[in-house]
């Protein structure tokens, strides 16, 4: 099959590689019909993630048609059209039982789980196409993918919905939704969102659906702020305003009840904040991240909530612990428990209460994926989302 | 005003170094557990080890014990886990280096384990203690190339969380060329090895399979 493979810094190619096969009883093979490039894929592109190996197939946002099913899977059948969560979860362990799917104990193969255990105290779950830290699973920017534990992950989608409408169930929509849910929104609440990338935009949309009184979006890309405004957010361009003062004024002096740090958002955890020297090569956005976090903590009202979707992989300097403690903030974070949200979000897409297609700026064949990476890496104002068609 | 903080970039470096040092220290600690040329007659501990395992080795006069202990919680009932482990023919399904276990009778079995260089070693094992649903202990015969013993204890976890499984493995590598070879195998990161085997056991019992990202041929025997 054809697949987008990683070969080194800014060197991704579409190669011919062996087709995936059923390995374990609960596996399925999916023929991919749509797959997206995620902001976090750019960290791989820039070779900032340890344990990537030349030839690794990238991609964790994908959907398609089931073409083969292992004998241990009785819930999927050939021909089913499915969206696949980027988090791989077994559905049977202590954590899956508590719907904490991204903490799954069993999906990261034992040989690769050690490094995450060293970093975080305990291993984290397996992810598709995101280095060997998260299992070394082949990704979905390809014609086919092997999906482990396919009886609990993939969600079957009805034919009447286009790929573009449901593809983002794989990651960024549930990630934005969970970021908003972690704000525990109450009547009258103001939610401030730093970063208007895909996750930030979906968090804005979700917070408004959850009944936030107002959502304030903070970024500096004019087009992205425009998209946030269209969704119903008020916007602050931090290049032109004092964000803290603006937030205080917009909330009657109380401050935002909840804050979401969605800057550089699409990074699924191993963004090298401090893990590697190469972080020094990080682009502005990455280096900005802790700055946004500090600003968010300072701006949050007393007793408010701080929501951090999967952004940070290592450590941050100058963490305003005093502000966090003295104001009594509640922190909620984590990689997305994708599986938890799929039925509900699919229903909302079906009922036209959520639209995600506005985000797609480019569609191209898989063969042109390297160009898609280049565009996405070089221009972030107008390139909001690239969807590939194998 | 929201601005790029250049200082941050500089300050970041020491933390990176720290992470690298932590990794290296961890690796050294593991290495130290099994490196050659240590004083004899000393037990080395890797992880939490119950006294019983140490007493066993001391009683038998093992020269150089390496003892590894590790606990996992498995979301399955005690009886089921006990029954699976008690059938030693199942062990190769989650123990990477154990190629085959031929069960001779209710207490005796013959183990074949992988050795470096495509070689295999075999030895006889006897079950020394067996409490259904609670505990299994076994020990290799005295003439085994690497004398070893194991002990696995099953306890109810609190509040319906399943079963806490504690496994302890002890090794006594002999002198000589074969011994050194075998020790290399048995003592290769014993702590890591034991932990991985218990995790594979957990995966198999909870999910019915062992997670792998490898294509077909390289998959574990699940
Ligand atoms: Zn993503
Ligand atoms: Zn699980």
Coordinates of C-alpha atoms and ligand atoms in Angstrom, one line a residue:
Chain A
X1 CA 0.0 0.0 0.0
X2 CA 1.0 3.7 -0.2
X3 CA 1.7 5.5 3.1
X4 CA 3.2 8.7 4.4
X5 CA 6.4 7.8 6.1
X6 CA 8.8 9.7 8.2
X7 CA 12.5 9.8 7.3
X8 CA 14.0 12.7 9.2
X9 CA 13.6 16.3 9.9
X10 CA 11.2 17.9 7.3
X11 CA 11.6 14.7 5.3
X12 CA 8.3 12.8 4.9
X13 CA 7.6 10.7 1.8
X14 CA 4.8 8.7 0.3
X15 CA 6.3 5.2 0.0
X16 CA 5.1 1.8 -0.9
X17 CA 5.0 -0.4 2.3
X18 CA 3.6 -3.8 3.2
X19 CA -0.1 -3.9 3.8
X20 CA -1.1 -4.3 7.5
X21 CA -2.5 -7.6 8.6
X22 CA -4.7 -8.8 11.5
X23 CA -2.3 -9.7 14.3
X24 CA -4.5 -10.0 17.4
X25 CA -8.0 -11.4 17.7
X26 CA -9.6 -8.0 18.4
X27 CA -7.9 -6.2 15.5
X28 CA -9.6 -4.8 12.4
X29 CA -8.1 -3.6 9.1
X30 CA -9.6 -0.3 7.9
X31 CA -9.3 1.0 4.3
X32 CA -8.8 4.7 4.8
X33 CA -11.1 7.1 3.0
X34 CA -10.0 10.4 4.8
X35 CA -7.2 11.3 7.1
X36 CA -6.0 14.6 8.4
X37 CA -2.7 16.2 9.3
X38 CA -2.7 17.4 12.9
X39 CA -0.8 20.2 14.4
X40 CA 0.9 17.6 16.6
X41 CA 2.1 15.9 13.4
X42 CA 4.3 19.0 12.9
X43 CA 6.3 18.1 16.0
X44 CA 7.1 14.8 14.3
X45 CA 7.8 16.6 11.0
X46 CA 10.2 18.8 12.8
X47 CA 11.9 15.8 14.4
X48 CA 11.3 16.9 17.9
X49 CA 9.8 13.7 19.2
X50 CA 12.1 11.1 20.5
X51 CA 11.9 7.4 19.4
X52 CA 10.6 8.1 15.9
X53 CA 12.2 5.7 13.4
X54 CA 12.8 6.2 9.7
X55 CA 9.9 4.5 7.8
X56 CA 7.4 5.0 10.6
X57 CA 3.9 5.7 9.2
X58 CA 2.4 8.9 10.6
X59 CA -1.2 10.0 11.1
X60 CA -3.7 9.6 14.0
X61 CA -6.8 11.2 12.6
X62 CA -8.5 8.8 10.2
X63 CA -11.6 7.0 9.1
X64 CA -12.6 4.5 6.5
X65 CA -14.2 1.2 5.7
X66 CA -13.7 -2.0 7.7
X67 CA -12.2 -4.6 5.3
X68 CA -11.1 -7.3 7.7
X69 CA -12.0 -8.2 11.3
X70 CA -10.2 -10.5 13.8
X71 CA -12.0 -13.5 15.3
X72 CA -12.3 -11.8 18.7
X73 CA -14.3 -8.9 17.4
X74 CA -18.0 -9.5 17.2
X75 CA -19.2 -5.9 17.1
X76 CA -17.7 -4.7 13.8
X77 CA -18.2 -6.3 10.4
X78 CA -16.7 -5.9 7.0
X79 CA -18.2 -2.9 5.2
X80 CA -18.8 -0.8 8.3
X81 CA -17.9 2.8 7.9
X82 CA -15.9 3.9 11.0
X83 CA -14.1 6.8 12.6
X84 CA -11.1 5.6 14.6
X85 CA -10.1 7.3 17.9
X86 CA -6.4 8.4 18.0
X87 CA -6.2 6.9 21.5
X88 CA -5.9 3.1 21.6
X89 CA -7.8 1.6 24.6
X90 CA -8.5 -2.0 25.6
X91 CA -11.9 -1.3 27.2
X92 CA -11.3 -3.8 30.0
X93 CA -8.8 -2.4 32.4
X94 CA -9.2 -0.3 35.6
X95 CA -8.9 2.9 33.7
X96 CA -11.1 2.0 30.7
X97 CA -13.7 0.8 33.2
X98 CA -13.7 4.4 34.6
X99 CA -13.9 5.9 31.1
X100 CA -10.3 7.2 31.4
X101 CA -9.4 5.7 28.0
X102 CA -6.2 7.7 27.4
X103 CA -4.9 6.1 30.7
X104 CA -5.5 2.6 29.4
X105 CA -3.1 0.2 31.0
X106 CA -3.0 -2.4 28.2
X107 CA -2.7 -0.7 24.9
X108 CA 1.0 0.4 25.0
X109 CA 3.1 -2.7 24.3
X110 CA 5.2 -3.6 27.3
X111 CA 8.5 -3.1 25.4
X112 CA 7.7 0.5 24.6
X113 CA 5.8 1.5 27.7
X114 CA 8.9 1.9 29.8
X115 CA 9.9 5.3 28.7
X116 CA 6.5 6.8 29.4
X117 CA 6.6 5.1 32.8
X118 CA 10.0 6.8 33.5
X119 CA 8.7 10.2 32.4
X120 CA 5.3 10.1 34.1
X121 CA 5.6 7.5 36.8
X122 CA 3.2 5.2 35.0
X123 CA 2.8 4.2 31.4
X124 CA 0.3 5.9 29.2
X125 CA -1.9 4.5 26.5
X126 CA -0.9 3.6 22.9
X127 CA -1.6 6.1 20.2
X128 CA -1.6 5.8 16.4
X129 CA 1.3 7.1 14.4
X130 CA 3.0 9.0 17.2
X131 CA 6.4 7.6 17.8
X132 CA 7.5 4.5 19.8
X133 CA 6.9 6.2 23.1
X134 CA 3.2 5.6 22.5
X135 CA 3.5 2.1 21.2
X136 CA 5.0 2.5 17.7
X137 CA 1.7 1.8 16.1
X138 CA 1.5 2.5 12.3
X139 CA -0.6 5.6 11.6
X140 CA -3.4 6.4 9.4
X141 CA -2.0 8.6 6.7
X142 CA -2.0 5.5 4.5
X143 CA -4.3 3.4 2.4
X144 CA -4.9 0.9 5.2
X145 CA -4.4 0.7 8.9
X146 CA -4.5 -2.0 11.5
X147 CA -6.7 -1.0 14.4
X148 CA -6.1 -2.9 17.7
X149 CA -9.0 -3.3 20.2
X150 CA -11.3 -2.4 17.3
X151 CA -14.3 -3.7 19.2
X152 CA -14.2 -0.8 21.6
X153 CA -12.6 2.1 19.7
X154 CA -14.0 2.8 16.2
X155 CA -17.5 4.3 16.0
X156 CA -19.7 3.3 13.1
X157 CA -21.0 6.3 11.2
X158 CA -24.1 6.5 9.0
X159 CA -23.8 6.8 5.2
X160 CA -25.8 10.0 5.1
X161 CA -22.9 11.9 6.8
X162 CA -19.9 12.9 4.6
X163 CA -16.4 12.1 5.7
X164 CA -15.7 15.8 6.3
X165 CA -18.5 16.0 8.8
X166 CA -17.3 13.1 11.0
X167 CA -13.5 12.8 10.4
X168 CA -12.7 15.1 13.4
X169 CA -14.3 12.7 15.8
X170 CA -11.0 11.0 15.7
X171 CA -9.2 13.6 17.8
X172 CA -9.7 17.3 17.6
X173 CA -13.5 17.5 18.2
X174 CA -13.6 15.4 21.3
X175 CA -10.4 17.1 22.5
X176 CA -12.0 20.5 22.2
X177 CA -15.2 19.1 23.8
X178 CA -13.3 17.6 26.7
X179 CA -11.4 20.9 27.2
X180 CA -14.7 22.7 27.6
X181 CA -16.2 20.0 29.7
X182 CA -13.2 20.3 32.1
X183 CA -14.3 23.9 32.6
X184 CA -17.4 22.7 34.5
X185 CA -19.4 25.6 32.9
X186 CA -22.2 27.1 35.0
X187 CA -24.7 29.8 34.1
X188 CA -23.2 33.2 33.6
X189 CA -19.7 31.8 33.1
X190 CA -17.0 33.4 31.0
X191 CA -14.6 31.0 29.4
X192 CA -11.3 32.4 28.0
X193 CA -9.5 30.3 25.4
X194 CA -5.9 30.8 24.5
X195 CA -5.1 29.6 21.0
X196 CA -7.5 29.4 18.0
X197 CA -6.1 26.3 16.3
X198 CA -8.5 23.4 15.6
X199 CA -8.8 22.3 19.2
X200 CA -9.2 25.9 20.5
X201 CA -11.9 26.5 17.9
X202 CA -13.7 23.3 18.8
X203 CA -13.4 24.2 22.5
X204 CA -15.0 27.6 21.8
X205 CA -17.9 25.9 20.0
X206 CA -18.3 23.3 22.8
X207 CA -18.2 25.9 25.6
X208 CA -21.0 27.9 23.9
X209 CA -23.0 24.7 23.4
X210 CA -22.5 23.9 27.1
X211 CA -24.1 27.2 28.0
X212 CA -21.2 29.6 28.7
X213 CA -22.4 33.2 28.9
X214 CA -19.5 34.3 26.8
X215 CA -16.4 32.8 25.3
X216 CA -13.3 35.0 24.8
X217 CA -10.8 33.8 22.2
X218 CA -7.1 34.9 22.3
X219 CA -4.7 34.5 19.4
X220 CA -2.8 36.7 16.9
X221 CA -3.7 35.0 13.6
X222 CA -6.4 37.3 12.0
X223 CA -8.0 34.5 10.1
X224 CA -8.2 32.2 13.1
X225 CA -9.7 35.0 15.2
X226 CA -12.2 35.5 12.4
X227 CA -13.3 31.9 12.6
X228 CA -13.6 32.2 16.4
X229 CA -15.8 35.2 16.0
X230 CA -18.0 33.4 13.5
X231 CA -18.5 30.7 16.1
X232 CA -19.8 33.3 18.5
X233 CA -16.7 34.1 20.5
X234 CA -15.4 37.6 21.5
X235 CA -11.8 38.0 20.4
X236 CA -8.6 39.5 21.7
X237 CA -5.6 39.9 19.4
X238 CA -2.7 39.8 21.8
X239 CA -0.6 41.7 19.4
X240 CA -2.9 44.7 19.8
X241 CA -4.2 44.5 23.3
X242 CA -3.2 43.9 26.9
X243 CA -4.9 40.5 27.4
X244 CA -5.1 40.6 31.1
X245 CA -6.6 44.1 31.3
X246 CA -9.1 43.2 28.5
X247 CA -10.3 40.1 30.2
X248 CA -10.8 42.0 33.5
X249 CA -12.8 44.6 31.7
X250 CA -14.9 42.1 29.8
X251 CA -15.9 40.2 33.0
X252 CA -16.9 43.1 35.2
X253 CA -13.6 42.9 37.1
X254 CA -14.2 39.3 38.3
X255 CA -12.1 37.6 35.6
X256 CA -12.9 34.5 33.5
X257 CA -14.5 31.7 35.5
X258 CA -12.6 29.2 33.5
X259 CA -9.6 29.3 31.2
X260 CA -8.4 26.9 28.5
X261 CA -4.8 26.7 27.4
X262 CA -5.2 25.6 23.8
X263 CA -2.0 27.1 22.4
X264 CA 0.0 24.7 20.4
X265 CA -2.8 22.5 21.4
X266 CA -2.5 19.8 18.9
X267 CA 0.6 18.5 20.5
X268 CA -0.3 15.2 22.0
X269 CA 1.9 15.2 25.0
X270 CA 5.4 14.7 23.9
X271 CA 6.1 18.1 22.5
X272 CA 9.4 18.1 24.0
X273 CA 8.8 21.1 26.2
X274 CA 11.9 20.1 27.9
X275 CA 12.6 16.6 27.1
X276 CA 15.2 17.2 24.3
X277 CA 17.8 19.7 23.5
X278 CA 16.1 20.1 20.1
X279 CA 13.4 21.9 21.9
X280 CA 15.6 24.9 21.5
X281 CA 14.8 24.7 17.8
X282 CA 11.1 25.0 18.7
X283 CA 9.1 27.5 16.7
X284 CA 7.7 30.5 18.4
X285 CA 4.4 28.9 19.0
X286 CA 5.9 26.1 21.1
X287 CA 8.1 28.5 23.1
X288 CA 5.0 30.5 23.6
X289 CA 3.1 27.8 25.3
X290 CA 4.2 28.1 28.9
X291 CA 3.7 31.9 28.5
X292 CA 0.1 31.4 27.5
X293 CA -0.3 29.0 30.5
X294 CA 1.1 31.5 32.9
X295 CA -1.1 34.2 31.5
X296 CA -4.1 32.0 31.7
X297 CA -3.4 31.2 35.4
X298 CA -3.0 34.8 36.2
X299 CA -6.1 35.9 34.4
X300 CA -8.4 33.2 35.8
X301 CA -10.7 34.4 38.6
X302 CA -10.3 33.3 42.2
X303 CA -11.7 29.8 42.7
X304 CA -11.9 29.3 38.9
X305 CA -11.0 26.4 36.7
X306 CA -8.0 25.8 34.5
X307 CA -8.4 23.3 31.7
X308 CA -5.3 22.0 29.9
X309 CA -6.0 19.6 27.0
X310 CA -3.0 17.5 26.0
X311 CA -0.4 20.0 25.4
X312 CA 2.6 19.4 27.7
X313 CA 5.0 16.6 27.5
X314 CA 7.8 17.6 29.9
X315 CA 8.3 20.4 32.3
X316 CA 7.6 24.1 32.3
X317 CA 9.6 26.9 33.9
X318 CA 8.2 29.6 36.0
X319 CA 5.0 27.9 36.6
X320 CA 2.9 30.3 38.7
X321 CA 2.2 27.9 41.5
X322 CA 1.5 30.7 43.9
X323 CA -1.2 32.2 41.8
X324 CA -2.7 28.7 41.3
X325 CA -2.8 28.0 45.0
X326 CA -3.6 31.3 46.5
X327 CA -6.6 31.7 44.2
X328 CA -7.7 28.2 44.7
X329 CA -7.9 27.1 41.1
X330 CA -9.0 23.7 40.0
X331 CA -6.8 22.1 37.4
X332 CA -8.2 19.6 35.0
X333 CA -6.2 18.1 32.2
X334 CA -5.3 15.0 30.2
X335 CA -5.1 13.4 26.8
X336 CA -8.6 13.0 25.4
X337 CA -10.7 10.1 26.5
X338 CA -12.0 10.0 23.0
X339 CA -14.2 6.9 23.3
X340 CA -16.2 8.5 26.1
X341 CA -17.5 11.3 23.8
X342 CA -18.1 9.7 20.5
X343 CA -21.8 8.6 20.6
X344 CA -22.9 12.0 22.0
X345 CA -20.8 14.0 19.5
X346 CA -21.9 11.9 16.5
X347 CA -25.5 12.5 17.5
X348 CA -24.9 16.3 17.7
X349 CA -23.3 16.3 14.3
X350 CA -26.3 14.4 13.0
X351 CA -28.6 16.9 14.5
X352 CA -26.6 19.7 12.9
X353 CA -25.8 21.1 16.3
X354 CA -22.1 20.8 15.6
X355 CA -20.4 21.5 12.3
X356 CA -16.7 20.9 11.9
X357 CA -16.3 21.3 8.1
X358 CA -15.7 25.0 8.4
X359 CA -12.2 24.2 9.6
X360 CA -11.0 22.4 6.5
X361 CA -8.9 24.7 4.4
X362 CA -7.2 22.2 2.1
X363 CA -8.1 18.8 0.6
X364 CA -5.5 16.9 -1.4
X365 CA -4.6 13.3 -2.4
X366 CA -2.4 11.3 -0.1
X367 CA 0.3 11.3 -2.8
X368 CA 0.6 15.1 -2.1
X369 CA 0.9 14.7 1.7
X370 CA 4.5 15.9 1.8
X371 CA 3.4 19.2 0.3
X372 CA 0.5 19.3 2.8
X373 CA 3.0 19.0 5.6
X374 CA 5.1 21.8 4.1
X375 CA 2.2 24.2 3.8
X376 CA 0.9 23.5 7.2
X377 CA 4.3 24.0 8.7
X378 CA 5.0 27.2 6.9
X379 CA 1.6 29.0 7.0
X380 CA -0.7 28.8 9.9
X381 CA -3.1 31.7 9.4
X382 CA -5.0 30.4 6.4
X383 CA -3.9 26.7 6.6
X384 CA -6.3 25.6 9.3
X385 CA -6.7 21.9 8.4
X386 CA -5.4 19.7 5.7
X387 CA -7.4 16.6 4.8
X388 CA -5.8 13.8 2.7
X389 CA -7.6 11.4 0.5
X390 CA -5.8 8.0 0.0
Chain B
X1 CA 1.2 42.5 27.0
X2 CA 1.5 38.9 25.8
X3 CA 5.0 38.6 24.5
X4 CA 7.5 35.9 23.6
X5 CA 9.7 35.3 26.6
X6 CA 13.2 34.8 25.4
X7 CA 14.5 34.0 28.8
X8 CA 12.4 30.9 28.8
X9 CA 14.4 29.4 26.0
X10 CA 17.6 29.7 27.9
X11 CA 16.2 28.5 31.2
X12 CA 14.8 25.4 29.5
X13 CA 18.1 23.8 28.9
X14 CA 19.0 22.7 32.4
X15 CA 15.7 20.9 32.8
X16 CA 16.4 19.0 29.6
X17 CA 19.7 17.9 31.0
X18 CA 18.0 16.9 34.2
X19 CA 15.6 14.6 32.3
X20 CA 18.5 13.0 30.5
X21 CA 20.4 12.5 33.7
X22 CA 17.4 10.9 35.3
X23 CA 17.2 8.5 32.4
X24 CA 20.8 7.6 32.6
X25 CA 20.6 7.2 36.4
X26 CA 17.7 4.8 36.0
X27 CA 19.6 2.8 33.4
X28 CA 22.7 2.6 35.6
X29 CA 20.6 1.5 38.6
X30 CA 19.2 -1.3 36.6
X31 CA 22.6 -2.2 35.3
X32 CA 24.1 -2.2 38.7
X33 CA 21.6 -4.8 39.8
X34 CA 23.0 -7.4 37.5
X35 CA 26.5 -6.4 36.6
X36 CA 29.2 -9.0 37.0
X37 CA 31.9 -9.1 39.6
X38 CA 29.8 -8.3 42.6
X39 CA 30.6 -9.8 46.0
X40 CA 29.3 -13.3 46.3
X41 CA 26.7 -14.6 48.8
X42 CA 24.8 -11.4 48.7
X43 CA 21.2 -11.1 47.7
X44 CA 20.5 -8.2 45.3
X45 CA 17.1 -6.7 45.4
X46 CA 15.2 -5.3 42.6
X47 CA 11.9 -4.0 43.7
X48 CA 9.9 -5.1 46.8
X49 CA 10.8 -8.7 47.8
X50 CA 9.0 -10.8 50.3
X51 CA 11.2 -12.4 53.0
X52 CA 10.1 -15.8 52.1
X53 CA 11.8 -15.7 48.7
X54 CA 15.1 -14.7 50.3
X55 CA 14.9 -17.3 53.1
X56 CA 14.4 -19.9 50.4
X57 CA 17.6 -19.1 48.6
X58 CA 19.6 -18.8 51.8
X59 CA 18.4 -22.1 53.0
X60 CA 19.6 -23.7 49.7
X61 CA 23.0 -22.0 50.0
X62 CA 22.6 -20.1 46.7
X63 CA 25.8 -18.1 46.2
X64 CA 24.4 -15.1 44.3
X65 CA 20.8 -14.5 44.5
X66 CA 19.1 -12.0 42.2
X67 CA 15.6 -11.5 43.5
X68 CA 12.9 -9.6 41.6
X69 CA 9.5 -8.8 43.0
X70 CA 6.6 -6.9 41.5
X71 CA 2.9 -6.4 42.0
X72 CA 0.2 -5.7 39.5
X73 CA -3.6 -5.3 39.8
X74 CA -5.5 -7.4 37.3
X75 CA -9.2 -6.8 36.8
X76 CA -10.1 -10.5 36.9
X77 CA -11.2 -12.8 39.8
X78 CA -8.5 -14.5 41.9
X79 CA -9.6 -18.0 41.0
X80 CA -9.3 -17.4 37.3
X81 CA -5.8 -16.0 37.5
X82 CA -4.7 -18.7 39.8
X83 CA -6.1 -21.4 37.4
X84 CA -4.4 -19.9 34.4
X85 CA -1.0 -19.6 36.1
X86 CA -1.3 -23.0 37.7
X87 CA -1.3 -24.6 34.3
X88 CA 2.4 -24.1 33.6
X89 CA 1.9 -24.9 29.9
X90 CA 0.4 -21.4 29.7
X91 CA 3.5 -19.6 30.9
X92 CA 5.2 -19.3 27.5
X93 CA 2.2 -17.3 26.4
X94 CA 3.4 -14.3 28.5
X95 CA 7.0 -15.2 29.5
X96 CA 9.2 -14.0 26.7
X97 CA 12.1 -16.3 27.2
X98 CA 10.2 -19.4 28.2
X99 CA 9.9 -21.4 24.9
X100 CA 8.0 -24.4 26.3
X101 CA 6.8 -26.0 29.5
X102 CA 6.0 -29.7 29.4
X103 CA 3.9 -30.6 32.3
X104 CA 4.9 -34.1 33.6
X105 CA 2.5 -34.5 36.5
X106 CA 0.7 -32.4 39.0
X107 CA 4.0 -31.1 40.5
X108 CA 6.7 -31.6 38.0
X109 CA 7.4 -29.9 34.7
X110 CA 10.2 -29.5 32.2
X111 CA 11.0 -25.9 31.1
X112 CA 12.8 -24.9 27.9
X113 CA 14.1 -21.4 27.9
X114 CA 15.8 -19.3 25.2
X115 CA 19.5 -18.7 25.6
X116 CA 21.7 -16.2 23.7
X117 CA 22.8 -17.3 20.2
X118 CA 19.7 -19.3 19.2
X119 CA 20.5 -21.8 22.0
X120 CA 18.0 -23.3 24.4
X121 CA 18.4 -24.5 28.0
X122 CA 16.2 -27.1 29.8
X123 CA 15.6 -27.9 33.4
X124 CA 13.1 -29.7 35.6
X125 CA 10.9 -27.7 38.0
X126 CA 8.9 -28.8 41.0
X127 CA 6.0 -27.1 42.6
X128 CA 6.9 -26.6 46.2
X129 CA 3.8 -24.9 47.5
X130 CA 0.3 -24.7 46.1
X131 CA -2.7 -23.1 47.7
X132 CA -5.6 -22.9 45.3
X133 CA -6.7 -19.4 44.6
X134 CA -3.9 -18.0 46.7
X135 CA -0.3 -19.0 46.0
X136 CA 1.9 -21.0 43.7
X137 CA 5.7 -21.5 44.4
X138 CA 8.1 -23.5 42.3
X139 CA 11.8 -24.3 42.2
X140 CA 14.2 -25.7 39.6
X141 CA 16.1 -28.9 40.3
X142 CA 19.6 -28.4 41.8
X143 CA 21.3 -29.4 38.6
X144 CA 19.6 -26.6 36.6
X145 CA 22.0 -24.5 34.5
X146 CA 20.6 -21.5 36.4
X147 CA 19.0 -22.5 39.6
X148 CA 15.8 -20.5 40.0
X149 CA 12.6 -20.3 42.0
X150 CA 9.4 -18.4 41.6
X151 CA 6.5 -17.5 43.8
X152 CA 3.2 -15.9 42.8
X153 CA 0.7 -14.7 45.3
X154 CA -2.9 -13.7 44.5
X155 CA -4.8 -11.4 46.8
X156 CA -8.3 -9.7 46.4
X157 CA -7.9 -6.1 45.5
X158 CA -10.1 -3.6 47.3
X159 CA -13.6 -2.7 46.2
X160 CA -14.0 -5.0 43.3
X161 CA -10.8 -3.9 41.5
X162 CA -9.9 -7.5 40.9
X163 CA -6.8 -9.3 42.1
X164 CA -3.4 -8.1 43.2
X165 CA -0.8 -10.4 41.8
X166 CA 2.7 -10.4 43.3
X167 CA 5.4 -12.4 41.6
X168 CA 8.9 -13.0 42.9
X169 CA 11.6 -14.6 40.9
X170 CA 15.0 -15.6 42.3
X171 CA 18.0 -16.7 40.3
X172 CA 21.4 -18.3 41.3
X173 CA 23.7 -18.3 38.3
X174 CA 26.5 -20.9 38.5
X175 CA 30.2 -20.3 37.6
X176 CA 31.8 -21.5 34.4
X177 CA 31.2 -20.7 30.7
X178 CA 27.7 -22.1 30.5
X179 CA 26.8 -20.4 33.7
X180 CA 28.0 -17.0 32.5
X181 CA 26.0 -17.5 29.3
X182 CA 22.9 -18.4 31.2
X183 CA 23.4 -15.7 33.7
X184 CA 23.5 -13.2 30.8
X185 CA 20.1 -14.4 29.8
X186 CA 18.5 -14.7 33.2
X187 CA 20.0 -11.6 34.6
X188 CA 19.4 -9.4 31.7
X189 CA 17.6 -6.5 33.4
X190 CA 15.8 -8.9 35.7
X191 CA 13.6 -6.1 37.1
X192 CA 12.5 -5.0 33.7
X193 CA 12.0 -8.5 32.5
X194 CA 9.8 -9.5 35.5
X195 CA 7.8 -6.3 35.2
X196 CA 7.2 -6.9 31.5
X197 CA 6.2 -10.5 32.0
X198 CA 3.6 -9.5 34.7
X199 CA 2.3 -6.8 32.4
X200 CA 1.9 -9.3 29.6
X201 CA 0.1 -11.6 32.0
X202 CA -2.2 -8.7 32.9
X203 CA -2.9 -7.8 29.2
X204 CA -3.6 -11.4 28.4
X205 CA -6.0 -11.9 31.3
X206 CA -7.8 -8.6 30.9
X207 CA -8.0 -8.2 27.2
X208 CA -7.5 -11.8 25.8
X209 CA -4.4 -10.7 23.9
X210 CA -1.0 -9.1 24.2
X211 CA -0.6 -5.6 22.7
X212 CA 1.9 -5.3 19.9
X213 CA 2.7 -2.9 17.2
X214 CA 4.7 -5.5 15.2
X215 CA 3.5 -7.0 11.9
X216 CA 2.2 -10.6 11.9
X217 CA 5.3 -12.7 12.2
X218 CA 6.8 -10.8 15.1
X219 CA 3.7 -11.0 17.2
X220 CA 3.8 -12.7 20.6
X221 CA 2.2 -16.0 21.1
X222 CA -1.3 -14.8 22.1
Ligands
LIG1 ZN1 -4.5 15.2 16.3
LIG2 ZN1 -7.7 -0.3 29.0

